[in-house]
Amino acid sequence: MSNTEPYQPRPPPAAPPEASTQGGCLRVWAFGASDVGLVREHNEDAYLMADLTQSEREWSAQAAQPVGPCGMLFLVCDGMGGAAAGEVASGWAKDTVYAHMRAVMQGQPGLRGDGLARALVQALEAANRRIFEESVRNCDRRGMGTTITAAILVDDHLFMAQVGDSRAYILRDQSLTQVTRDQSLVNQLIEAGSLTEEEAEHFEHHNIILQAAGTAASIDADVTHAHLRHGDLLVLCSDGLSGLLKEAELREAMVACSDPGELCHALIQRAKAAGGHDNITVIAARIEGAIGTSQGPAGDVLRFQRYVFAERPDVATQPLIVSSRPTENMRTRTGQPDNQQGLGRGLTPSEPRQTPQSLDLAHEGAAASAALARQPTPATTRALWWLAFLLWMVAVAAMALLLLPRN
């Protein structure tokens, strides 16, 4: 949907039976909403909540749904490439990931662990191929792409696969944890120690992401996972929300709203109050009756965890994409690009429109083990080169000013 719809909250749920919190039926009370925001004319975001057991893509937020053997799928996409392409890219990503995961899970309802994680990655790869092949065939859609953050819940285990900078959070015992990592230049600089969290808030090039589905022939999806408990609250969102609200504000709203529908609308309103310069999409899912209590087993602490495959398949050379987020050059509202409207979000008129060919920057695969993952990655190296280039440009500009003739 392009704008939020009226929502009637259900009465506060009764406390679940003791059996439900001690290993009974896992249920999910979920709601999703998307809003065009205050600046964009079109909504290029997409989201999905699907019961893969029942082949239902939407359900009522007024009741918690049992999680069947095939699991539940949640997905948020943030399209780019303008109204003629960004909305198409995010929509195709949503449909392709859903169709792939439904076919896999209904064919193998007992799929767990490595098999389940690989299936989710393959679903994102299938979406990437579909979008990229269309952009090659159709020049009007060249350069289109989308972020994808997808999560599948089976039993009490949540797997997440991500390309881009849409996010997933989990609130547990009033403590908020981001369980994905942005594939962005600013995050690479933070991880490399070249930028602090405080500096990142004012970083000029925060709009640069390192990957997007559809902008190259292949992608390298990040896979993370978490064990859920009764009372956990999962939120997936596009950067139209996470880019405007600090984690403290997000946590405050999640603690205050027990109803997922109320929470989605409250978060969208907060993002609009903060400027609403991008499309805003959010899914909220509350876990009820999960295996284990809210206390959980000893030592089981919720944190960001990359999933390590027991037997990783051969990894082909993967491209690293540097892509700018959607701009008003592609979706005109006032005839000016975003950065001329004071939003600092896009390309200037003098910059060429980026295409998959101009964005591809090859790098050698992904890390094959946790030890390799701790070494500097090609993405980190590329981020440092970007920083060096920006510093060089500043130095050149300063030198030019010094050499100007004085009156």
PDB file of C-alpha atoms in Angstrom, residues 118-223:
ATOM      1  CA  ARG A 118      20.858 -21.405   1.911  1.00  0.00           C
ATOM      2  CA  ALA A 119      17.296 -21.447   0.601  1.00  0.00           C
ATOM      3  CA  LEU A 120      16.783 -17.890   1.843  1.00  0.00           C
ATOM      4  CA  VAL A 121      20.022 -16.729   0.190  1.00  0.00           C
ATOM      5  CA  GLN A 122      19.023 -18.460  -3.050  1.00  0.00           C
ATOM      6  CA  ALA A 123      15.660 -16.675  -2.948  1.00  0.00           C
ATOM      7  CA  LEU A 124      17.452 -13.298  -2.843  1.00  0.00           C
ATOM      8  CA  GLU A 125      19.764 -14.415  -5.651  1.00  0.00           C
ATOM      9  CA  ALA A 126      16.751 -15.390  -7.774  1.00  0.00           C
ATOM     10  CA  ALA A 127      15.222 -11.947  -7.185  1.00  0.00           C
ATOM     11  CA  ASN A 128      18.513 -10.308  -8.137  1.00  0.00           C
ATOM     12  CA  ARG A 129      18.708 -12.244 -11.418  1.00  0.00           C
ATOM     13  CA  ARG A 130      15.154 -11.364 -12.378  1.00  0.00           C
ATOM     14  CA  ILE A 131      15.626  -7.640 -11.779  1.00  0.00           C
ATOM     15  CA  PHE A 132      19.078  -7.472 -13.378  1.00  0.00           C
ATOM     16  CA  GLU A 133      18.040  -9.347 -16.527  1.00  0.00           C
ATOM     17  CA  GLU A 134      15.083  -7.003 -17.011  1.00  0.00           C
ATOM     18  CA  SER A 135      17.300  -3.939 -16.557  1.00  0.00           C
ATOM     19  CA  VAL A 136      19.621  -5.276 -19.261  1.00  0.00           C
ATOM     20  CA  ARG A 137      16.736  -5.922 -21.667  1.00  0.00           C
ATOM     21  CA  ASN A 138      14.884  -2.656 -21.015  1.00  0.00           C
ATOM     22  CA  CYS A 139      16.952   0.541 -21.155  1.00  0.00           C
ATOM     23  CA  ASP A 140      14.132   2.502 -19.471  1.00  0.00           C
ATOM     24  CA  ARG A 141      14.699   0.397 -16.356  1.00  0.00           C
ATOM     25  CA  ARG A 142      18.480   0.313 -16.481  1.00  0.00           C
ATOM     26  CA  GLY A 143      20.013   0.956 -13.065  1.00  0.00           C
ATOM     27  CA  MET A 144      16.957  -0.113 -11.116  1.00  0.00           C
ATOM     28  CA  GLY A 145      17.498  -2.064  -7.944  1.00  0.00           C
ATOM     29  CA  THR A 146      16.256  -2.635  -4.435  1.00  0.00           C
ATOM     30  CA  THR A 147      17.421  -3.429  -0.953  1.00  0.00           C
ATOM     31  CA  ILE A 148      16.086  -6.696   0.479  1.00  0.00           C
ATOM     32  CA  THR A 149      15.888  -7.683   4.126  1.00  0.00           C
ATOM     33  CA  ALA A 150      14.095 -11.003   4.477  1.00  0.00           C
ATOM     34  CA  ALA A 151      13.459 -13.051   7.620  1.00  0.00           C
ATOM     35  CA  ILE A 152      12.036 -16.551   7.917  1.00  0.00           C
ATOM     36  CA  LEU A 153      10.799 -17.889  11.250  1.00  0.00           C
ATOM     37  CA  VAL A 154      10.658 -21.669  11.714  1.00  0.00           C
ATOM     38  CA  ASP A 155      10.158 -23.122  15.193  1.00  0.00           C
ATOM     39  CA  ASP A 156      11.858 -20.526  17.408  1.00  0.00           C
ATOM     40  CA  HIS A 157      14.754 -19.876  15.004  1.00  0.00           C
ATOM     41  CA  LEU A 158      14.852 -16.721  12.882  1.00  0.00           C
ATOM     42  CA  PHE A 159      17.103 -16.546   9.815  1.00  0.00           C
ATOM     43  CA  MET A 160      17.691 -13.184   8.105  1.00  0.00           C
ATOM     44  CA  ALA A 161      19.278 -12.475   4.714  1.00  0.00           C
ATOM     45  CA  GLN A 162      20.138  -8.946   3.666  1.00  0.00           C
ATOM     46  CA  VAL A 163      21.293  -6.938   0.680  1.00  0.00           C
ATOM     47  CA  GLY A 164      21.488  -3.167   1.222  1.00  0.00           C
ATOM     48  CA  ASP A 165      20.574  -1.144   4.279  1.00  0.00           C
ATOM     49  CA  SER A 166      17.022  -2.019   5.299  1.00  0.00           C
ATOM     50  CA  ARG A 167      17.169  -3.237   8.894  1.00  0.00           C
ATOM     51  CA  ALA A 168      15.896  -5.765  11.414  1.00  0.00           C
ATOM     52  CA  TYR A 169      15.679  -5.151  15.171  1.00  0.00           C
ATOM     53  CA  ILE A 170      14.563  -7.291  18.105  1.00  0.00           C
ATOM     54  CA  LEU A 171      13.297  -5.857  21.397  1.00  0.00           C
ATOM     55  CA  ARG A 172      13.793  -8.246  24.338  1.00  0.00           C
ATOM     56  CA  ASP A 173      13.186  -7.317  27.969  1.00  0.00           C
ATOM     57  CA  GLN A 174      13.072  -3.616  26.942  1.00  0.00           C
ATOM     58  CA  SER A 175      16.554  -3.897  25.393  1.00  0.00           C
ATOM     59  CA  LEU A 176      16.820  -3.182  21.643  1.00  0.00           C
ATOM     60  CA  THR A 177      19.301  -5.032  19.394  1.00  0.00           C
ATOM     61  CA  GLN A 178      19.943  -4.436  15.693  1.00  0.00           C
ATOM     62  CA  VAL A 179      20.306  -7.962  14.293  1.00  0.00           C
ATOM     63  CA  THR A 180      21.395  -6.945  10.782  1.00  0.00           C
ATOM     64  CA  ARG A 181      24.264  -4.748   9.555  1.00  0.00           C
ATOM     65  CA  ASP A 182      23.915  -2.093   6.876  1.00  0.00           C
ATOM     66  CA  GLN A 183      25.798  -2.797   3.668  1.00  0.00           C
ATOM     67  CA  SER A 184      26.700   0.875   3.341  1.00  0.00           C
ATOM     68  CA  LEU A 185      29.783   3.041   2.982  1.00  0.00           C
ATOM     69  CA  VAL A 186      29.202   4.750   6.307  1.00  0.00           C
ATOM     70  CA  ASN A 187      28.907   1.422   8.163  1.00  0.00           C
ATOM     71  CA  GLN A 188      32.087   0.113   6.523  1.00  0.00           C
ATOM     72  CA  LEU A 189      33.933   3.237   7.654  1.00  0.00           C
ATOM     73  CA  ILE A 190      32.629   2.775  11.202  1.00  0.00           C
ATOM     74  CA  GLU A 191      33.707  -0.874  11.288  1.00  0.00           C
ATOM     75  CA  ALA A 192      37.116   0.093   9.893  1.00  0.00           C
ATOM     76  CA  GLY A 193      37.531   2.656  12.686  1.00  0.00           C
ATOM     77  CA  SER A 194      37.669   5.571  10.236  1.00  0.00           C
ATOM     78  CA  LEU A 195      34.405   7.108  11.431  1.00  0.00           C
ATOM     79  CA  THR A 196      32.698   7.339  14.825  1.00  0.00           C
ATOM     80  CA  GLU A 197      28.984   6.854  15.423  1.00  0.00           C
ATOM     81  CA  GLU A 198      28.672  10.578  16.152  1.00  0.00           C
ATOM     82  CA  GLU A 199      30.505  11.559  12.960  1.00  0.00           C
ATOM     83  CA  ALA A 200      28.374   9.139  10.965  1.00  0.00           C
ATOM     84  CA  GLU A 201      25.220  11.102  11.814  1.00  0.00           C
ATOM     85  CA  HIS A 202      26.558  14.053   9.804  1.00  0.00           C
ATOM     86  CA  PHE A 203      28.501  12.134   7.146  1.00  0.00           C
ATOM     87  CA  GLU A 204      27.852  13.695   3.736  1.00  0.00           C
ATOM     88  CA  HIS A 205      27.784  10.410   1.804  1.00  0.00           C
ATOM     89  CA  HIS A 206      25.443   8.434   4.048  1.00  0.00           C
ATOM     90  CA  ASN A 207      23.293   7.650   0.982  1.00  0.00           C
ATOM     91  CA  ILE A 208      25.860   5.310  -0.614  1.00  0.00           C
ATOM     92  CA  ILE A 209      25.131   1.599  -0.248  1.00  0.00           C
ATOM     93  CA  LEU A 210      27.560  -1.148  -1.213  1.00  0.00           C
ATOM     94  CA  GLN A 211      25.036  -3.576  -2.681  1.00  0.00           C
ATOM     95  CA  ALA A 212      21.565  -3.575  -4.127  1.00  0.00           C
ATOM     96  CA  ALA A 213      19.643  -6.419  -5.723  1.00  0.00           C
ATOM     97  CA  GLY A 214      19.352  -5.984  -9.483  1.00  0.00           C
ATOM     98  CA  THR A 215      22.318  -3.689 -10.139  1.00  0.00           C
ATOM     99  CA  ALA A 216      24.753  -6.497 -11.052  1.00  0.00           C
ATOM    100  CA  ALA A 217      24.631 -10.100 -12.190  1.00  0.00           C
ATOM    101  CA  SER A 218      25.251 -11.486  -8.690  1.00  0.00           C
ATOM    102  CA  ILE A 219      25.035 -10.470  -5.044  1.00  0.00           C
ATOM    103  CA  ASP A 220      26.615 -11.473  -1.744  1.00  0.00           C
ATOM    104  CA  ALA A 221      23.862 -11.601   0.877  1.00  0.00           C
ATOM    105  CA  ASP A 222      24.657 -11.359   4.582  1.00  0.00           C
ATOM    106  CA  VAL A 223      23.017 -14.090   6.699  1.00  0.00           C
TER     107      VAL A 223
END
